[in-house]
């Protein structure tokens, strides 16, 4: 049997020749509206899981959709093989699509939209996050299977259905299936390119704490004429509490919030300074011009290396057409904190609750609901597999691949590090302007095509690492 | 023809004997879900107007539902007569019913609910505000018409369909129909009893300014991981702006907000001090214990005589089940100010807008929508008709009727004073705990019954005033 590197060109040619069919498969998965946070879509989540299990089985995997307390987990194993064993992780669930009127097309009917610069966008919910991204890996395996009859290294896959809604079933599932999933490294594709032409491996991830808070004042909704002034207004109380979460200099005011947060290491800071990052353009692209985070930090530091506090939802009282002079009984907010290395999610959660409680009057009450949390993670950048992946990416994209941070949270990386001692290698082909979680989410057709090709090369490189070692 | 005072007992007996039919008519009107603020109920508003016009025609009025740019106005005139001419005002529209799950019964299917103390509650949206209240007057006229064949004094009626949604059609309608509606005094029934046993005439009303505000930051919804810290969050911006509207001492912080606000006149303050008002009980009834308004003012002053600022609605970002780590592009609030004598609604509106604008960062924007406004009014308490009404109420309820203030706004009183020079006499039979604008709104059956009887007596007393003069 020829060595994987010798077959590489044939596999890449197969990818190119079969791109239309690869795209049809992505469309089929996108058309399943697997919104995990909304119970109305539970059946669709199951359909997406079954679709993936079937797809893996068709390319030589032993695969199944495993029931959990929430949405199913899909697990697949290719036949055992000597050399590195990689576990690929993705998620088949997607964010809700609201506000629906802002979409230019049906969020669950993928649409190819040609751009003036020649790019083609695949527009749909999940096109990028994470259906497009995860299928780059699956399609790479399909190409190896079709051309070589086997994969260059041992591959397992895990697809989760609750990534967008707190991953409640992940812990219990790993209690059962952890040993089965243990591999040398986890591959995660939930990240971005550095820019249109430069691939990136992400080595720094923020953690997150998510909380829902309800403030209750009067025992019922009140007429603001009869009670206005005398009765405490929970919307005023909650606004006042939220207003105290950020200091005028943009820092977060929770007690001991920055305890354990270290300055960016000098070598990392130096590397980031060299990155061609356009602060002004970054903000201008979203219609803004003034960085809102801590004074004295660059925008890149603010989003990659500094913890944040964001109000993700706020509601109470009358929000329909017209006007209602009501003093509502309750006010609600969904609030999250992005964390960096050194911060303990549970300490931040406790400080947040204490802070809000301290700002609610004595005769009112406050309740909290946990919506998940995870600590930040930093990956070692000297791992041989990471170095091999960097090389493969550089070959495919014909440039030096970047080593980057990200402001987002990929809790799975923390979970697998803590539970199974596995490091994660974060490689994704999303672009900065993919509007994930927003209306008109898109994935570039080139991300999909060259993403598949990149994984084809990375798998070959991993096998070569083994060959070199042998 | 016997003098009205001689027929009084017969008319009161007719009211008592026909209470069931009076109640059936109230139920029929309540069953029409005439929510004015929601366009989905426009047809129902028209049905309610037609029902009232038909009802007035059946008791000797020349009556019609007149089209406007919004919901119809109902106008009725009884035959001309010497002596005082009164215009009775009510509104047939009601507030929305949300939150619906908190209702114990269908809001538009009136339910009689016996209480432990022997009272019977009519539970439904509009049972009190204002369908029950306005029908007390219509049913009093019906009884006079049935027994005496005519009313003791000349009566016109005006029923509006947009009182709960800003009265946008009122001005244009009065431009056309003002002369036709001009009378010696306007009777308004949108007010409360002093307590379970004591009727009241309200002589002090707060005004109102209603505004909707939208803060826009980024040009689209953003992922809080990718942009959190660097991108301004409109929910944070709006919360911070709202937090500045009240000072720690409970006062409103708008520039020159209290200009023109005078201390309560000593005689009024003295009268209010004598009123049997239980501050602690007032707050306890709604589950609170600490007055939230300006320090140094009694609860009664806070709700009747001091201006307020209330957040009536607040929304933005993800508000559904689960969690979405979004930084929304927009945040919204509905905010109102209750005004007292001396405050100019348009100056308050301008100060509010300037205040909010000053709290929004340069690269964000803010928009405002007007939702109506009116200044406060104070009625002269030495008018002969007011004195006659006080006497009639005292007879019916067998106690001294109270002269009170109210924290609510009855813009119609200001409008008729400003446009037609008419004073208003505010007499209503609602009770403090009627939950108007809230789930499970109710009207006491006794309010309805004795309300009708009270108006029967007031009309007779008005005629007697004329007889005495003659």
JSON list of N, CA, C and O in Angstrom, two decimals, chain B residues 412-454:
[
{"chain": "B", "resi": 412, "resn": "UNK", "atom": "N", "xyz": [-58.06, 63.74, 29.10]},
{"chain": "B", "resi": 412, "resn": "UNK", "atom": "CA", "xyz": [-59.29, 64.34, 28.57]},
{"chain": "B", "resi": 412, "resn": "UNK", "atom": "C", "xyz": [-59.66, 65.61, 29.36]},
{"chain": "B", "resi": 412, "resn": "UNK", "atom": "O", "xyz": [-60.16, 66.59, 28.79]},
{"chain": "B", "resi": 413, "resn": "UNK", "atom": "N", "xyz": [-59.39, 65.60, 30.66]},
{"chain": "B", "resi": 413, "resn": "UNK", "atom": "CA", "xyz": [-59.74, 66.77, 31.49]},
{"chain": "B", "resi": 413, "resn": "UNK", "atom": "C", "xyz": [-58.94, 67.99, 31.03]},
{"chain": "B", "resi": 413, "resn": "UNK", "atom": "O", "xyz": [-59.49, 69.10, 30.90]},
{"chain": "B", "resi": 414, "resn": "UNK", "atom": "N", "xyz": [-57.65, 67.79, 30.78]},
{"chain": "B", "resi": 414, "resn": "UNK", "atom": "CA", "xyz": [-56.80, 68.88, 30.29]},
{"chain": "B", "resi": 414, "resn": "UNK", "atom": "C", "xyz": [-57.26, 69.36, 28.92]},
{"chain": "B", "resi": 414, "resn": "UNK", "atom": "O", "xyz": [-57.36, 70.55, 28.65]},
{"chain": "B", "resi": 415, "resn": "UNK", "atom": "N", "xyz": [-57.55, 68.40, 28.06]},
{"chain": "B", "resi": 415, "resn": "UNK", "atom": "CA", "xyz": [-57.93, 68.74, 26.68]},
{"chain": "B", "resi": 415, "resn": "UNK", "atom": "C", "xyz": [-59.19, 69.60, 26.67]},
{"chain": "B", "resi": 415, "resn": "UNK", "atom": "O", "xyz": [-59.26, 70.62, 25.99]},
{"chain": "B", "resi": 416, "resn": "UNK", "atom": "N", "xyz": [-60.19, 69.19, 27.44]},
{"chain": "B", "resi": 416, "resn": "UNK", "atom": "CA", "xyz": [-61.46, 69.94, 27.42]},
{"chain": "B", "resi": 416, "resn": "UNK", "atom": "C", "xyz": [-61.33, 71.29, 28.10]},
{"chain": "B", "resi": 416, "resn": "UNK", "atom": "O", "xyz": [-61.99, 72.25, 27.72]},
{"chain": "B", "resi": 417, "resn": "UNK", "atom": "N", "xyz": [-60.45, 71.36, 29.11]},
{"chain": "B", "resi": 417, "resn": "UNK", "atom": "CA", "xyz": [-60.21, 72.65, 29.75]},
{"chain": "B", "resi": 417, "resn": "UNK", "atom": "C", "xyz": [-59.53, 73.60, 28.75]},
{"chain": "B", "resi": 417, "resn": "UNK", "atom": "O", "xyz": [-59.96, 74.75, 28.58]},
{"chain": "B", "resi": 418, "resn": "UNK", "atom": "N", "xyz": [-58.51, 73.08, 28.08]},
{"chain": "B", "resi": 418, "resn": "UNK", "atom": "CA", "xyz": [-57.73, 73.94, 27.17]},
{"chain": "B", "resi": 418, "resn": "UNK", "atom": "C", "xyz": [-58.53, 74.35, 25.94]},
{"chain": "B", "resi": 418, "resn": "UNK", "atom": "O", "xyz": [-58.47, 75.48, 25.49]},
{"chain": "B", "resi": 419, "resn": "UNK", "atom": "N", "xyz": [-59.31, 73.41, 25.38]},
{"chain": "B", "resi": 419, "resn": "UNK", "atom": "CA", "xyz": [-59.95, 73.68, 24.11]},
{"chain": "B", "resi": 419, "resn": "UNK", "atom": "C", "xyz": [-61.32, 74.32, 24.25]},
{"chain": "B", "resi": 419, "resn": "UNK", "atom": "O", "xyz": [-61.73, 75.16, 23.45]},
{"chain": "B", "resi": 420, "resn": "UNK", "atom": "N", "xyz": [-62.09, 73.86, 25.25]},
{"chain": "B", "resi": 420, "resn": "UNK", "atom": "CA", "xyz": [-63.48, 74.32, 25.34]},
{"chain": "B", "resi": 420, "resn": "UNK", "atom": "C", "xyz": [-63.76, 75.04, 26.65]},
{"chain": "B", "resi": 420, "resn": "UNK", "atom": "O", "xyz": [-64.91, 75.39, 26.93]},
{"chain": "B", "resi": 421, "resn": "UNK", "atom": "N", "xyz": [-62.73, 75.26, 27.46]},
{"chain": "B", "resi": 421, "resn": "UNK", "atom": "CA", "xyz": [-62.91, 75.98, 28.72]},
{"chain": "B", "resi": 421, "resn": "UNK", "atom": "C", "xyz": [-63.80, 75.26, 29.72]},
{"chain": "B", "resi": 421, "resn": "UNK", "atom": "O", "xyz": [-64.34, 75.87, 30.65]},
{"chain": "B", "resi": 422, "resn": "UNK", "atom": "N", "xyz": [-63.96, 73.96, 29.55]},
{"chain": "B", "resi": 422, "resn": "UNK", "atom": "CA", "xyz": [-64.85, 73.20, 30.44]},
{"chain": "B", "resi": 422, "resn": "UNK", "atom": "C", "xyz": [-64.06, 72.59, 31.60]},
{"chain": "B", "resi": 422, "resn": "UNK", "atom": "O", "xyz": [-63.03, 71.95, 31.39]},
{"chain": "B", "resi": 423, "resn": "UNK", "atom": "N", "xyz": [-64.60, 72.78, 32.81]},
{"chain": "B", "resi": 423, "resn": "UNK", "atom": "CA", "xyz": [-64.05, 72.05, 33.95]},
{"chain": "B", "resi": 423, "resn": "UNK", "atom": "C", "xyz": [-64.61, 70.63, 33.96]},
{"chain": "B", "resi": 423, "resn": "UNK", "atom": "O", "xyz": [-65.67, 70.37, 33.39]},
{"chain": "B", "resi": 424, "resn": "UNK", "atom": "N", "xyz": [-63.89, 69.74, 34.63]},
{"chain": "B", "resi": 424, "resn": "UNK", "atom": "CA", "xyz": [-64.34, 68.36, 34.73]},
{"chain": "B", "resi": 424, "resn": "UNK", "atom": "C", "xyz": [-64.68, 68.03, 36.17]},
{"chain": "B", "resi": 424, "resn": "UNK", "atom": "O", "xyz": [-64.03, 68.51, 37.10]},
{"chain": "B", "resi": 425, "resn": "UNK", "atom": "N", "xyz": [-65.68, 67.21, 36.31]},
{"chain": "B", "resi": 425, "resn": "UNK", "atom": "CA", "xyz": [-66.05, 66.71, 37.63]},
{"chain": "B", "resi": 425, "resn": "UNK", "atom": "C", "xyz": [-65.75, 65.21, 37.59]},
{"chain": "B", "resi": 425, "resn": "UNK", "atom": "O", "xyz": [-66.35, 64.48, 36.80]},
{"chain": "B", "resi": 426, "resn": "UNK", "atom": "N", "xyz": [-64.79, 64.80, 38.41]},
{"chain": "B", "resi": 426, "resn": "UNK", "atom": "CA", "xyz": [-64.29, 63.43, 38.33]},
{"chain": "B", "resi": 426, "resn": "UNK", "atom": "C", "xyz": [-64.87, 62.58, 39.44]},
{"chain": "B", "resi": 426, "resn": "UNK", "atom": "O", "xyz": [-64.49, 62.72, 40.61]},
{"chain": "B", "resi": 427, "resn": "UNK", "atom": "N", "xyz": [-65.83, 61.74, 39.09]},
{"chain": "B", "resi": 427, "resn": "UNK", "atom": "CA", "xyz": [-66.48, 60.87, 40.06]},
{"chain": "B", "resi": 427, "resn": "UNK", "atom": "C", "xyz": [-66.42, 59.45, 39.54]},
{"chain": "B", "resi": 427, "resn": "UNK", "atom": "O", "xyz": [-66.91, 59.18, 38.44]},
{"chain": "B", "resi": 428, "resn": "UNK", "atom": "N", "xyz": [-65.82, 58.54, 40.28]},
{"chain": "B", "resi": 428, "resn": "UNK", "atom": "CA", "xyz": [-65.78, 57.16, 39.85]},
{"chain": "B", "resi": 428, "resn": "UNK", "atom": "C", "xyz": [-65.97, 56.24, 41.04]},
{"chain": "B", "resi": 428, "resn": "UNK", "atom": "O", "xyz": [-65.81, 56.66, 42.19]},
{"chain": "B", "resi": 429, "resn": "UNK", "atom": "N", "xyz": [-66.30, 55.00, 40.74]},
{"chain": "B", "resi": 429, "resn": "UNK", "atom": "CA", "xyz": [-66.62, 54.07, 41.82]},
{"chain": "B", "resi": 429, "resn": "UNK", "atom": "C", "xyz": [-65.68, 52.87, 41.85]},
{"chain": "B", "resi": 429, "resn": "UNK", "atom": "O", "xyz": [-65.97, 51.85, 42.47]},
{"chain": "B", "resi": 430, "resn": "UNK", "atom": "N", "xyz": [-64.54, 53.03, 41.18]},
{"chain": "B", "resi": 430, "resn": "UNK", "atom": "CA", "xyz": [-63.54, 51.98, 41.22]},
{"chain": "B", "resi": 430, "resn": "UNK", "atom": "C", "xyz": [-62.95, 51.90, 42.62]},
{"chain": "B", "resi": 430, "resn": "UNK", "atom": "O", "xyz": [-63.01, 52.86, 43.39]},
{"chain": "B", "resi": 431, "resn": "UNK", "atom": "N", "xyz": [-62.39, 50.74, 42.94]},
{"chain": "B", "resi": 431, "resn": "UNK", "atom": "CA", "xyz": [-61.69, 50.61, 44.21]},
{"chain": "B", "resi": 431, "resn": "UNK", "atom": "C", "xyz": [-60.20, 50.48, 43.96]},
{"chain": "B", "resi": 431, "resn": "UNK", "atom": "O", "xyz": [-59.75, 50.09, 42.87]},
{"chain": "B", "resi": 432, "resn": "UNK", "atom": "N", "xyz": [-59.49, 50.80, 44.99]},
{"chain": "B", "resi": 432, "resn": "UNK", "atom": "CA", "xyz": [-58.05, 50.83, 44.98]},
{"chain": "B", "resi": 432, "resn": "UNK", "atom": "C", "xyz": [-57.42, 49.53, 44.47]},
{"chain": "B", "resi": 432, "resn": "UNK", "atom": "O", "xyz": [-56.39, 49.53, 43.80]},
{"chain": "B", "resi": 433, "resn": "UNK", "atom": "N", "xyz": [-58.06, 48.41, 44.79]},
{"chain": "B", "resi": 433, "resn": "UNK", "atom": "CA", "xyz": [-57.45, 47.11, 44.48]},
{"chain": "B", "resi": 433, "resn": "UNK", "atom": "C", "xyz": [-58.06, 46.48, 43.22]},
{"chain": "B", "resi": 433, "resn": "UNK", "atom": "O", "xyz": [-58.12, 45.27, 43.10]},
{"chain": "B", "resi": 434, "resn": "UNK", "atom": "N", "xyz": [-58.49, 47.32, 42.27]},
{"chain": "B", "resi": 434, "resn": "UNK", "atom": "CA", "xyz": [-59.19, 46.77, 41.10]},
{"chain": "B", "resi": 434, "resn": "UNK", "atom": "C", "xyz": [-58.27, 46.16, 40.06]},
{"chain": "B", "resi": 434, "resn": "UNK", "atom": "O", "xyz": [-58.74, 45.60, 39.08]},
{"chain": "B", "resi": 435, "resn": "UNK", "atom": "N", "xyz": [-56.94, 46.26, 40.26]},
{"chain": "B", "resi": 435, "resn": "UNK", "atom": "CA", "xyz": [-55.96, 45.66, 39.35]},
{"chain": "B", "resi": 435, "resn": "UNK", "atom": "C", "xyz": [-56.17, 46.12, 37.90]},
{"chain": "B", "resi": 435, "resn": "UNK", "atom": "O", "xyz": [-56.04, 45.32, 36.97]},
{"chain": "B", "resi": 436, "resn": "UNK", "atom": "N", "xyz": [-56.49, 47.42, 37.73]},
{"chain": "B", "resi": 436, "resn": "UNK", "atom": "CA", "xyz": [-56.63, 47.89, 36.36]},
{"chain": "B", "resi": 436, "resn": "UNK", "atom": "C", "xyz": [-55.26, 47.85, 35.69]},
{"chain": "B", "resi": 436, "resn": "UNK", "atom": "O", "xyz": [-54.24, 48.04, 36.34]},
{"chain": "B", "resi": 437, "resn": "UNK", "atom": "N", "xyz": [-55.24, 47.52, 34.42]},
{"chain": "B", "resi": 437, "resn": "UNK", "atom": "CA", "xyz": [-54.03, 47.33, 33.59]},
{"chain": "B", "resi": 437, "resn": "UNK", "atom": "C", "xyz": [-53.29, 46.04, 33.97]},
{"chain": "B", "resi": 437, "resn": "UNK", "atom": "O", "xyz": [-52.23, 45.77, 33.39]},
{"chain": "B", "resi": 438, "resn": "UNK", "atom": "N", "xyz": [-53.78, 45.29, 34.94]},
{"chain": "B", "resi": 438, "resn": "UNK", "atom": "CA", "xyz": [-53.09, 44.08, 35.41]},
{"chain": "B", "resi": 438, "resn": "UNK", "atom": "C", "xyz": [-53.97, 42.85, 35.16]},
{"chain": "B", "resi": 438, "resn": "UNK", "atom": "O", "xyz": [-55.15, 42.97, 34.86]},
{"chain": "B", "resi": 439, "resn": "UNK", "atom": "N", "xyz": [-53.36, 41.66, 35.31]},
{"chain": "B", "resi": 439, "resn": "UNK", "atom": "CA", "xyz": [-54.19, 40.45, 35.24]},
{"chain": "B", "resi": 439, "resn": "UNK", "atom": "C", "xyz": [-55.26, 40.45, 36.33]},
{"chain": "B", "resi": 439, "resn": "UNK", "atom": "O", "xyz": [-55.06, 41.00, 37.41]},
{"chain": "B", "resi": 440, "resn": "UNK", "atom": "N", "xyz": [-56.39, 39.83, 36.04]},
{"chain": "B", "resi": 440, "resn": "UNK", "atom": "CA", "xyz": [-57.50, 39.68, 36.99]},
{"chain": "B", "resi": 440, "resn": "UNK", "atom": "C", "xyz": [-58.08, 41.01, 37.44]},
{"chain": "B", "resi": 440, "resn": "UNK", "atom": "O", "xyz": [-58.52, 41.16, 38.59]},
{"chain": "B", "resi": 441, "resn": "UNK", "atom": "N", "xyz": [-58.12, 41.99, 36.51]},
{"chain": "B", "resi": 441, "resn": "UNK", "atom": "CA", "xyz": [-58.84, 43.24, 36.77]},
{"chain": "B", "resi": 441, "resn": "UNK", "atom": "C", "xyz": [-60.25, 42.92, 37.24]},
{"chain": "B", "resi": 441, "resn": "UNK", "atom": "O", "xyz": [-60.86, 41.98, 36.76]},
{"chain": "B", "resi": 442, "resn": "UNK", "atom": "N", "xyz": [-60.74, 43.69, 38.20]},
{"chain": "B", "resi": 442, "resn": "UNK", "atom": "CA", "xyz": [-62.10, 43.43, 38.70]},
{"chain": "B", "resi": 442, "resn": "UNK", "atom": "C", "xyz": [-62.82, 44.73, 39.01]},
{"chain": "B", "resi": 442, "resn": "UNK", "atom": "O", "xyz": [-62.20, 45.80, 39.14]},
{"chain": "B", "resi": 443, "resn": "UNK", "atom": "N", "xyz": [-64.13, 44.63, 39.09]},
{"chain": "B", "resi": 443, "resn": "UNK", "atom": "CA", "xyz": [-64.98, 45.75, 39.51]},
{"chain": "B", "resi": 443, "resn": "UNK", "atom": "C", "xyz": [-65.95, 45.14, 40.51]},
{"chain": "B", "resi": 443, "resn": "UNK", "atom": "O", "xyz": [-66.49, 44.06, 40.27]},
{"chain": "B", "resi": 444, "resn": "UNK", "atom": "N", "xyz": [-66.13, 45.80, 41.64]},
{"chain": "B", "resi": 444, "resn": "UNK", "atom": "CA", "xyz": [-67.06, 45.25, 42.62]},
{"chain": "B", "resi": 444, "resn": "UNK", "atom": "C", "xyz": [-68.50, 45.40, 42.10]},
{"chain": "B", "resi": 444, "resn": "UNK", "atom": "O", "xyz": [-68.87, 46.44, 41.56]},
{"chain": "B", "resi": 445, "resn": "UNK", "atom": "N", "xyz": [-69.27, 44.34, 42.31]},
{"chain": "B", "resi": 445, "resn": "UNK", "atom": "CA", "xyz": [-70.69, 44.44, 41.94]},
{"chain": "B", "resi": 445, "resn": "UNK", "atom": "C", "xyz": [-71.32, 45.61, 42.68]},
{"chain": "B", "resi": 445, "resn": "UNK", "atom": "O", "xyz": [-72.17, 46.33, 42.14]},
{"chain": "B", "resi": 446, "resn": "UNK", "atom": "N", "xyz": [-70.88, 45.85, 43.91]},
{"chain": "B", "resi": 446, "resn": "UNK", "atom": "CA", "xyz": [-71.45, 46.97, 44.68]},
{"chain": "B", "resi": 446, "resn": "UNK", "atom": "C", "xyz": [-71.06, 48.32, 44.06]},
{"chain": "B", "resi": 446, "resn": "UNK", "atom": "O", "xyz": [-71.81, 49.28, 44.12]},
{"chain": "B", "resi": 447, "resn": "UNK", "atom": "N", "xyz": [-69.85, 48.40, 43.48]},
{"chain": "B", "resi": 447, "resn": "UNK", "atom": "CA", "xyz": [-69.46, 49.63, 42.79]},
{"chain": "B", "resi": 447, "resn": "UNK", "atom": "C", "xyz": [-70.42, 49.91, 41.65]},
{"chain": "B", "resi": 447, "resn": "UNK", "atom": "O", "xyz": [-70.84, 51.04, 41.41]},
{"chain": "B", "resi": 448, "resn": "UNK", "atom": "N", "xyz": [-70.72, 48.82, 40.93]},
{"chain": "B", "resi": 448, "resn": "UNK", "atom": "CA", "xyz": [-71.60, 48.96, 39.77]},
{"chain": "B", "resi": 448, "resn": "UNK", "atom": "C", "xyz": [-73.00, 49.40, 40.20]},
{"chain": "B", "resi": 448, "resn": "UNK", "atom": "O", "xyz": [-73.55, 50.38, 39.70]},
{"chain": "B", "resi": 449, "resn": "UNK", "atom": "N", "xyz": [-73.54, 48.70, 41.19]},
{"chain": "B", "resi": 449, "resn": "UNK", "atom": "CA", "xyz": [-74.91, 48.96, 41.63]},
{"chain": "B", "resi": 449, "resn": "UNK", "atom": "C", "xyz": [-75.03, 50.35, 42.27]},
{"chain": "B", "resi": 449, "resn": "UNK", "atom": "O", "xyz": [-75.82, 51.18, 41.84]},
{"chain": "B", "resi": 450, "resn": "UNK", "atom": "N", "xyz": [-74.20, 50.61, 43.25]},
{"chain": "B", "resi": 450, "resn": "UNK", "atom": "CA", "xyz": [-74.31, 51.90, 43.95]},
{"chain": "B", "resi": 450, "resn": "UNK", "atom": "C", "xyz": [-73.76, 53.05, 43.08]},
{"chain": "B", "resi": 450, "resn": "UNK", "atom": "O", "xyz": [-74.12, 54.21, 43.28]},
{"chain": "B", "resi": 451, "resn": "UNK", "atom": "N", "xyz": [-72.89, 52.70, 42.11]},
{"chain": "B", "resi": 451, "resn": "UNK", "atom": "CA", "xyz": [-72.44, 53.71, 41.15]},
{"chain": "B", "resi": 451, "resn": "UNK", "atom": "C", "xyz": [-73.63, 54.22, 40.32]},
{"chain": "B", "resi": 451, "resn": "UNK", "atom": "O", "xyz": [-73.80, 55.43, 40.12]},
{"chain": "B", "resi": 452, "resn": "UNK", "atom": "N", "xyz": [-74.41, 53.26, 39.82]},
{"chain": "B", "resi": 452, "resn": "UNK", "atom": "CA", "xyz": [-75.61, 53.65, 39.05]},
{"chain": "B", "resi": 452, "resn": "UNK", "atom": "C", "xyz": [-76.53, 54.52, 39.93]},
{"chain": "B", "resi": 452, "resn": "UNK", "atom": "O", "xyz": [-76.97, 55.60, 39.52]},
{"chain": "B", "resi": 453, "resn": "UNK", "atom": "N", "xyz": [-76.77, 54.06, 41.14]},
{"chain": "B", "resi": 453, "resn": "UNK", "atom": "CA", "xyz": [-77.64, 54.81, 42.06]},
{"chain": "B", "resi": 453, "resn": "UNK", "atom": "C", "xyz": [-77.06, 56.20, 42.34]},
{"chain": "B", "resi": 453, "resn": "UNK", "atom": "O", "xyz": [-77.81, 57.19, 42.44]},
{"chain": "B", "resi": 454, "resn": "UNK", "atom": "N", "xyz": [-75.75, 56.29, 42.46]},
{"chain": "B", "resi": 454, "resn": "UNK", "atom": "CA", "xyz": [-75.13, 57.59, 42.75]},
{"chain": "B", "resi": 454, "resn": "UNK", "atom": "C", "xyz": [-75.38, 58.57, 41.61]},
{"chain": "B", "resi": 454, "resn": "UNK", "atom": "O", "xyz": [-75.73, 59.74, 41.84]}
]
